[in-house]
C-alpha cells in the first residue's frame, strides 16, 4: 500500500445510519484523513431510508469520533459529509443521488471517482447495483467501484444469483468484496513470514509440517444480530469467508509476482484443491456446537436460545470445528484444523503451525521435547512465537522449552491501522489484492454447501457447550482421533504457564 497517494474520491455509503458505518467506516475514513492519506478532495454521501439531514449525519459522525481530542479536525472532516434519504426501488432517488454527487464533486473538486459502498441488508445489493448503472449514477467521468460487505449470498446458488446481478452493472475488476480479515495486519503478514524467510518456506509442506490449527474465538454472543445470525450460523458467518481465507493464505504456493491477479490465482488453486466433504462424511470432519448459559468475566450470560430474536428451539450452530484436507503435492496428508465460535473463553485469533518431530530424537526417551511450533498471533496481540527445545541450565542436562516472542504491535507503536482503514484506502487506490475474487467466493460456498446441507437434514450431532469454555468436547475428539490436540491459544496458556511454573513443568 503506497500511503503517500491522496486519492480524490466520493464514497457513497448505503446504510449510512447503520452500525457498521458508525463503528468502523466513519472512524476509518477519519483516520485516513487525519494521517493525510486523504486530501481535502473527498466527500462522503450517506444514504439510507431515514429522513435525516446533512446535520444529523454529521452529528452521527461526530459521535462516532467522540474519542478524538482534536475537535477542530473532526469539524473540518464532517464538512465533507452529505446525506440523502433513499428508496432502493425508486428510480427518482437515483437521479437525486446523481445530482447530489455532481454537486459535491464540484464543491470538493473530485474528478468523478466514485465508490459505492454497500453496508446494508444484502437483499438490496443487486437492485442497487443495477439501478446505479441504469439511472446513470455510474456515468461520472472518473472510475467507479462497488464495495460489497458480507454476507455475499447464503449459499452457492444465492451467491451466483447475486453475482450475476451485480455483474450486469460492474465488471469483476470494479467489484471489491470485503473480507475484513484480509485487512488485518497479521493476516497480511502471513505472506511475508512465509515468502520472505528462507528458514520457513523450505519447511512449509507435508514433509515437515504435522498440522496447522486456526482458532478464532469470541467472547461476545450474538448481541443485537440474533435475527441475521439465526439464519446464518458460524459456518456461513465465519468459516465460508474468514477461516477459508486464512487457510488459503497459509497453503498457497508463492505467487510469481506480488500482483493482485497472481496472489489471488494462487489462493484460488488452494480452494480448488480442498477435498470436498460429502454429506455422509460431514460428522467425521466437522463438529458443530451451540452455546448454553455460563459465566464469562465473572458474569452470568444466557444461552444462545435465550438471546433476542433467536428461535428458542434454534438448531443454529454458534461454534464450528473442522478438519480440512488439501489434495496437493505440498499438503497431502496435513490436516488444517479450524475452530471458531461465540461466547468462548477468550477473544483471540491465532494460527499454530506444528512441525513434525525429529527423525531420530535423542531426547524422546526422556519424553522431554515438544513439537516445534510457530504461532502467528492475529489478535488481540499481534506477533509471532516460535517454540524450540533448548538445554536446561545446569549440570543435570535435559531439555527445556525455549520461547522466542516477537510482538508486532509492541514494536510499532504507531498503532496498526484498522482493517477497514486499510481496505477502504486499498479500494481508493484500485488495489484489489485484499478483497475476495468471485472465484474464491464460489469455491468457498461449494465447499460449505454440502456441510450445511448435511446439518440441515439432522440435528443429532449438535453439541452444546458452556459459555466461557473452548467449545464442546467433540472438538477435542476431532483432533484426538488423529493423535493431535488443540494447542492452547496463547492467553489461555499464559494462565496455565503461571499456574504450572510453580510446580516446575509447563506445557510448551
Ligand atoms: C464478522 C462476523 O464477519 O466477523 C461476526 O459477522 C464476527 O459475527 C466478526 O463477530 C469477527 O470479527 P473480528 O475482527 O472481531 O474477529
XYZ file of C-alpha atoms and ligand atoms in Angstrom:
524
model
C 0.000 0.000 0.000
C 1.516 3.297 -1.060
C 0.424 5.592 1.764
C 1.673 8.748 0.036
C -1.024 8.884 -2.633
C -4.023 11.021 -1.738
C -6.940 9.672 -3.779
C -9.689 12.090 -4.806
C -12.893 10.194 -4.284
C -16.546 10.334 -3.370
C -17.767 7.469 -1.212
C -21.455 6.702 -1.243
C -22.347 4.644 1.817
C -25.598 2.711 1.509
C -26.613 2.004 5.096
C -25.149 5.235 6.476
C -27.325 5.106 9.589
C -26.243 1.542 10.420
C -23.977 0.070 12.985
C -21.056 -0.831 10.717
C -20.903 2.690 9.337
C -20.778 4.182 12.831
C -18.407 1.683 14.388
C -15.999 1.059 11.535
C -16.449 3.137 8.383
C -16.561 6.683 9.780
C -13.633 6.160 12.188
C -11.590 4.500 9.408
C -12.201 7.274 6.881
C -11.389 9.772 9.619
C -8.060 8.082 10.361
C -7.133 8.262 6.682
C -7.991 11.958 6.715
C -6.084 12.661 9.894
C -2.996 10.827 8.667
C -3.075 12.826 5.435
C -3.828 9.811 3.249
C -6.977 11.568 2.081
C -6.656 15.050 0.660
C -9.343 17.682 1.041
C -10.785 16.386 -2.237
C -13.132 13.801 -0.851
C -16.795 13.586 0.018
C -18.956 11.022 1.729
C -22.595 10.762 0.745
C -24.533 8.821 3.350
C -27.620 7.103 2.027
C -30.351 5.312 3.971
C -34.113 5.230 4.388
C -34.394 7.508 7.401
C -35.335 11.152 6.717
C -32.066 12.593 8.074
C -30.443 15.890 7.102
C -26.763 16.601 6.432
C -26.591 17.879 10.004
C -27.993 14.674 11.504
C -25.402 12.646 9.620
C -22.606 15.000 10.625
C -23.676 14.769 14.278
C -23.668 10.985 13.999
C -20.174 11.023 12.539
C -19.016 13.360 15.330
C -20.493 10.989 17.900
C -18.637 8.065 16.377
C -15.417 10.064 16.763
C -16.061 11.097 20.340
C -12.632 9.849 21.486
C -10.780 12.154 19.121
C -9.364 15.052 21.170
C -8.797 17.345 18.179
C -12.363 18.544 17.683
C -11.337 21.087 15.012
C -10.175 18.303 12.705
C -13.405 16.430 13.384
C -15.347 19.560 12.482
C -13.441 20.025 9.193
C -13.812 16.341 8.404
C -17.572 16.437 8.886
C -17.929 19.219 6.338
C -17.273 16.551 3.698
C -20.400 14.589 4.671
C -23.804 14.793 2.949
C -26.975 12.814 3.441
C -29.671 11.598 1.078
C -32.830 9.827 2.150
C -33.195 6.933 -0.239
C -35.734 4.408 -1.513
C -33.903 1.451 -3.002
C -36.534 0.671 -5.629
C -37.496 4.254 -6.513
C -35.712 5.360 -9.672
C -36.099 9.056 -8.960
C -33.938 8.787 -5.841
C -31.077 7.546 -8.038
C -31.458 10.744 -10.060
C -31.312 12.753 -6.831
C -28.180 10.832 -5.878
C -26.585 11.622 -9.226
C -27.400 15.320 -8.894
C -26.068 15.422 -5.327
C -22.853 13.670 -6.337
C -22.315 16.072 -9.239
C -22.749 18.971 -6.795
C -20.448 17.710 -4.067
C -17.815 16.725 -6.604
C -17.822 20.306 -7.867
C -17.560 21.688 -4.321
C -14.706 19.351 -3.336
C -13.054 19.211 -6.774
C -13.391 15.457 -7.195
C -12.915 14.138 -10.740
C -15.933 11.809 -10.745
C -14.244 8.910 -8.939
C -16.978 7.104 -7.066
C -17.016 4.269 -4.566
C -20.420 2.746 -3.881
C -20.185 1.028 -0.522
C -22.936 -1.479 0.300
C -23.222 -1.664 4.037
C -26.840 -2.713 4.359
C -29.199 -5.679 4.071
C -27.745 -7.935 1.345
C -31.079 -8.496 -0.391
C -30.768 -4.987 -1.853
C -27.217 -5.255 -3.215
C -28.290 -6.460 -6.668
C -31.133 -3.965 -7.099
C -28.972 -1.040 -6.086
C -26.094 -2.044 -8.360
C -28.394 -2.413 -11.357
C -30.156 0.894 -10.722
C -26.883 2.772 -10.258
C -25.946 1.734 -13.760
C -29.407 2.043 -15.347
C -30.001 5.529 -13.944
C -26.573 6.810 -14.961
C -25.074 7.280 -11.483
C -22.032 5.338 -12.673
C -21.519 7.716 -15.632
C -19.264 10.046 -13.749
C -16.277 10.806 -15.931
C -13.995 9.050 -13.420
C -13.677 5.483 -12.198
C -16.434 3.710 -10.287
C -16.078 0.841 -7.803
C -18.546 -1.247 -5.870
C -17.675 -2.385 -2.357
C -19.768 -5.229 -1.007
C -19.958 -6.260 2.606
C -20.639 -9.844 3.533
C -22.691 -11.949 3.502
C -22.138 -12.494 -0.203
C -25.055 -14.889 -0.602
C -26.407 -17.513 1.736
C -25.231 -20.497 -0.293
C -23.721 -21.167 -3.700
C -26.948 -20.627 -5.594
C -27.827 -17.292 -3.996
C -24.217 -16.114 -4.278
C -24.262 -16.907 -8.001
C -27.554 -15.065 -8.450
C -26.205 -12.023 -6.606
C -23.025 -12.088 -8.602
C -24.921 -12.211 -11.874
C -26.992 -9.234 -10.800
C -24.077 -7.031 -9.806
C -22.029 -8.101 -12.821
C -24.696 -6.570 -15.064
C -23.598 -3.201 -13.758
C -19.968 -3.614 -12.627
C -17.100 -5.656 -14.036
C -15.181 -8.087 -11.795
C -12.301 -5.556 -11.663
C -14.696 -2.920 -10.287
C -16.103 -5.169 -7.536
C -14.416 -5.175 -4.121
C -15.839 -7.914 -1.896
C -14.847 -7.199 1.676
C -13.444 -9.838 3.968
C -12.205 -7.706 6.822
C -9.809 -10.438 7.974
C -7.763 -9.689 4.860
C -7.234 -6.187 6.207
C -5.725 -7.420 9.483
C -2.044 -6.729 9.901
C -1.017 -10.266 10.848
C -3.186 -11.900 8.196
C -1.333 -9.783 5.646
C 1.881 -10.756 7.387
C 1.323 -14.461 6.611
C 2.669 -13.962 3.093
C 5.709 -12.051 4.310
C 6.539 -14.554 7.040
C 6.291 -17.369 4.518
C 7.831 -15.869 1.419
C 10.491 -13.605 2.891
C 12.095 -16.121 5.255
C 14.371 -18.838 3.976
C 14.031 -20.671 7.285
C 10.300 -21.234 6.821
C 9.408 -21.649 3.160
C 11.556 -24.777 2.578
C 9.811 -26.425 5.535
C 6.326 -25.303 4.559
C 4.998 -28.640 3.311
C 3.894 -32.116 4.293
C 7.447 -33.320 4.837
C 7.978 -31.065 7.838
C 4.598 -29.816 8.984
C 2.413 -32.115 11.031
C -0.742 -29.999 11.116
C -1.960 -26.407 11.110
C -4.529 -25.079 13.571
C -6.521 -21.884 13.173
C -8.639 -20.682 16.069
C -10.827 -17.606 16.005
C -12.712 -17.427 19.264
C -15.012 -14.698 20.500
C -16.377 -13.932 23.931
C -19.344 -11.987 22.602
C -22.645 -13.702 21.938
C -24.878 -12.710 19.038
C -25.688 -9.351 20.670
C -28.239 -7.449 18.540
C -27.757 -9.627 15.462
C -29.859 -12.617 16.514
C -32.199 -12.226 13.526
C -29.393 -12.454 10.983
C -27.273 -14.937 12.881
C -30.029 -17.447 13.466
C -30.384 -17.903 9.706
C -26.643 -17.896 9.175
C -24.704 -19.681 11.918
C -20.953 -19.856 12.409
C -20.311 -21.913 9.271
C -21.634 -19.212 6.960
C -20.724 -16.285 9.185
C -17.060 -17.146 9.792
C -15.914 -20.317 8.015
C -17.062 -19.641 4.444
C -15.103 -16.402 4.429
C -12.551 -15.553 7.146
C -11.423 -19.076 8.068
C -11.099 -20.317 4.480
C -9.275 -17.141 3.514
C -6.704 -17.796 6.239
C -6.385 -21.415 5.082
C -5.723 -20.299 1.518
C -3.066 -17.763 2.580
C -1.321 -20.390 4.693
C -1.448 -23.046 1.993
C -0.881 -21.121 -1.248
C 2.237 -21.509 -3.370
C 4.460 -18.454 -3.746
C 2.999 -16.155 -6.387
C 5.326 -15.274 -9.250
C 4.731 -11.594 -8.541
C 3.025 -9.640 -5.793
C 0.177 -8.509 -8.013
C -3.493 -8.956 -7.112
C -4.045 -11.377 -10.006
C -1.079 -13.578 -9.192
C -1.812 -13.717 -5.464
C -5.488 -14.389 -5.965
C -4.821 -17.090 -8.531
C -2.587 -18.972 -6.058
C -5.298 -18.708 -3.393
C -7.873 -19.958 -5.857
C -5.726 -23.033 -6.578
C -5.777 -23.903 -2.876
C -9.539 -23.578 -2.688
C -9.822 -25.810 -5.754
C -7.620 -28.418 -4.071
C -9.619 -28.593 -0.824
C -11.100 -32.066 -0.603
C -14.899 -31.795 -0.743
C -16.749 -33.280 2.194
C -19.730 -35.415 1.348
C -22.913 -35.103 3.344
C -22.376 -38.633 4.706
C -18.846 -37.785 5.860
C -19.652 -34.460 7.456
C -19.660 -35.700 11.039
C -16.197 -37.245 10.590
C -14.715 -33.923 9.559
C -16.856 -31.202 11.087
C -18.265 -30.561 14.543
C -20.910 -28.008 15.384
C -21.894 -26.600 18.728
C -24.256 -24.110 20.304
C -23.556 -22.145 23.460
C -25.588 -22.708 26.550
C -25.575 -20.404 29.585
C -22.369 -19.931 31.522
C -20.067 -17.472 33.226
C -17.838 -15.062 31.349
C -15.702 -12.424 33.015
C -17.411 -13.282 36.279
C -20.877 -12.516 34.925
C -23.585 -14.970 34.088
C -24.557 -14.979 30.433
C -27.606 -16.560 28.809
C -27.568 -19.452 26.378
C -27.987 -18.842 22.641
C -31.614 -19.908 22.597
C -32.491 -17.180 25.105
C -30.921 -14.390 23.043
C -33.072 -11.696 21.395
C -34.541 -12.605 18.017
C -33.358 -16.187 18.253
C -35.759 -19.104 17.911
C -35.990 -20.704 21.389
C -35.613 -24.123 19.708
C -32.916 -22.983 17.312
C -30.549 -25.586 15.867
C -28.161 -22.934 14.563
C -24.500 -23.557 15.310
C -22.530 -20.888 17.157
C -19.356 -22.985 17.081
C -17.659 -24.933 14.315
C -14.538 -27.064 14.366
C -13.392 -28.787 11.220
C -10.643 -30.734 9.573
C -9.763 -29.604 6.074
C -7.562 -31.602 3.725
C -5.857 -30.117 0.710
C -5.133 -32.551 -2.084
C -1.938 -31.108 -3.470
C 1.665 -32.285 -3.538
C 2.584 -29.784 -0.892
C -0.188 -30.596 1.561
C -1.271 -34.202 1.034
C -1.811 -35.711 4.477
C -1.553 -32.489 6.505
C -4.768 -31.613 8.310
C -5.737 -27.952 8.619
C -7.888 -27.754 11.727
C -10.124 -24.742 12.140
C -12.344 -23.718 15.028
C -14.416 -20.652 15.645
C -17.223 -19.791 17.965
C -19.073 -17.249 20.018
C -19.156 -16.982 23.818
C -15.887 -18.810 24.171
C -13.298 -18.346 26.876
C -11.267 -15.669 25.084
C -11.322 -13.242 22.206
C -8.422 -14.418 20.126
C -7.360 -15.334 16.614
C -4.301 -17.482 16.441
C -2.636 -19.780 13.920
C -0.430 -22.624 15.117
C 1.891 -24.388 12.718
C 3.016 -27.613 14.343
C 6.165 -29.118 12.869
C 6.878 -32.832 12.761
C 9.236 -34.418 15.288
C 12.908 -35.116 14.599
C 13.539 -38.275 12.541
C 15.649 -39.586 15.397
C 15.225 -37.663 18.577
C 17.842 -38.363 21.196
C 15.644 -36.905 23.879
C 12.490 -38.866 23.144
C 13.225 -41.433 25.789
C 13.068 -38.803 28.445
C 9.866 -37.547 26.867
C 11.326 -34.109 27.155
C 10.909 -32.429 23.805
C 7.901 -30.627 22.483
C 6.898 -30.151 18.887
C 8.342 -27.033 17.341
C 5.526 -24.590 16.940
C 5.265 -21.374 15.021
C 2.381 -19.319 16.311
C 1.002 -16.357 14.409
C -0.937 -14.111 16.761
C -3.523 -12.273 14.716
C -5.461 -10.623 17.549
C -5.669 -9.155 20.133
C -1.863 -9.418 20.337
C -0.125 -9.193 17.009
C 3.090 -11.084 16.638
C 4.886 -14.374 16.389
C 6.086 -17.008 18.801
C 8.473 -19.793 17.949
C 8.813 -22.699 20.316
C 12.103 -24.567 20.255
C 13.798 -27.029 22.610
C 16.934 -25.983 24.454
C 19.142 -27.350 27.152
C 18.089 -26.961 30.749
C 20.526 -24.707 32.532
C 22.777 -26.517 34.959
C 24.717 -29.740 35.215
C 21.721 -32.078 35.231
C 21.151 -31.584 31.484
C 17.858 -32.411 29.812
C 15.783 -30.150 27.625
C 13.570 -27.216 28.281
C 11.146 -25.357 26.039
C 12.516 -22.110 24.641
C 10.033 -19.500 23.592
C 11.012 -16.758 21.123
C 8.457 -13.993 21.060
C 8.001 -11.104 18.706
C 5.249 -8.646 19.403
C 4.354 -6.620 16.345
C 2.128 -4.052 17.972
C 4.605 -3.516 20.822
C 7.453 -2.584 18.481
C 5.463 -0.454 16.096
C 3.791 1.917 18.454
C 2.347 3.945 15.574
C -0.720 1.787 16.125
C -1.621 -0.633 13.371
C -4.334 0.621 11.075
C -7.806 -0.793 11.485
C -8.604 -3.464 8.912
C -11.291 -1.244 7.415
C -8.979 1.736 7.166
C -6.549 -0.260 5.080
C -9.231 -1.830 2.910
C -11.009 1.437 2.153
C -7.693 3.001 1.190
C -6.769 -0.006 -0.990
C -10.091 0.325 -2.774
C -9.455 4.038 -3.408
C -6.094 3.087 -4.913
C -7.650 0.330 -7.010
C -5.683 -2.431 -5.283
C -7.929 -5.494 -5.054
C -5.343 -7.869 -3.536
C -7.037 -7.999 -0.162
C -10.558 -8.402 -1.454
C -12.134 -11.697 -2.473
C -12.416 -12.574 -6.125
C -15.645 -14.168 -7.310
C -13.858 -17.486 -7.947
C -12.843 -17.623 -4.273
C -16.388 -16.921 -3.146
C -17.784 -19.557 -5.485
C -15.314 -22.251 -4.404
C -15.816 -21.490 -0.716
C -19.561 -21.773 -0.996
C -19.404 -25.033 -2.866
C -17.248 -26.496 -0.065
C -19.539 -25.134 2.659
C -22.825 -26.061 0.999
C -22.526 -29.825 1.413
C -21.739 -29.378 5.113
C -24.700 -27.104 5.695
C -26.975 -29.436 3.737
C -25.940 -32.360 5.938
C -26.572 -30.264 9.045
C -29.964 -29.114 7.814
C -31.088 -32.729 7.447
C -30.420 -33.766 11.016
C -29.560 -32.085 14.269
C -28.452 -35.141 16.165
C -24.823 -34.056 16.220
C -25.399 -30.515 17.525
C -23.244 -30.333 20.663
C -23.955 -27.855 23.416
C -21.103 -26.093 25.195
C -20.944 -23.900 28.216
C -20.433 -20.199 27.599
C -16.910 -19.331 28.654
C -15.444 -22.662 27.510
C -13.390 -23.554 24.433
C -16.313 -25.343 22.780
C -17.736 -28.850 23.017
C -15.632 -31.928 23.809
C -16.350 -33.223 20.319
C -13.979 -30.546 19.018
C -11.134 -32.009 21.109
C -12.055 -35.515 19.944
C -11.815 -34.423 16.310
C -8.074 -33.937 16.795
C -7.542 -36.747 19.263
C -8.719 -39.233 16.608
C -5.701 -38.149 14.560
C -3.313 -38.222 17.514
C -3.269 -34.410 17.773
C -4.557 -31.867 20.253
C -5.578 -28.242 20.070
C -2.636 -26.246 21.299
C -3.952 -23.884 23.926
C -4.287 -20.415 22.488
C -1.684 -18.129 23.952
C -3.639 -16.179 26.536
C -5.029 -19.473 27.760
C -1.544 -20.941 28.001
C -0.153 -17.835 29.708
C -2.556 -18.502 32.548
C -1.570 -22.130 32.570
C 2.093 -21.205 32.471
C 1.690 -19.011 35.547
C -0.063 -21.816 37.380
C 2.404 -24.510 36.411
C 5.649 -22.556 36.775
C 5.268 -23.051 40.479
C 5.359 -26.842 40.059
C 8.193 -26.801 37.522
C 6.532 -28.141 34.409
C 4.823 -26.082 31.816
C 3.113 -27.025 28.709
C 5.455 -25.864 25.989
C -17.829 -10.888 11.223
C -18.924 -11.784 11.712
O -17.585 -11.118 9.863
O -16.637 -11.148 11.959
C -19.155 -11.572 13.196
O -20.117 -11.496 11.011
C -17.869 -11.742 13.959
O -20.145 -12.459 13.684
C -16.770 -10.895 13.346
O -18.112 -11.312 15.288
C -15.433 -11.198 13.990
O -14.509 -10.260 13.553
P -13.245 -9.865 14.442
O -12.488 -8.905 13.600
O -13.782 -9.256 15.698
O -12.530 -11.142 14.714
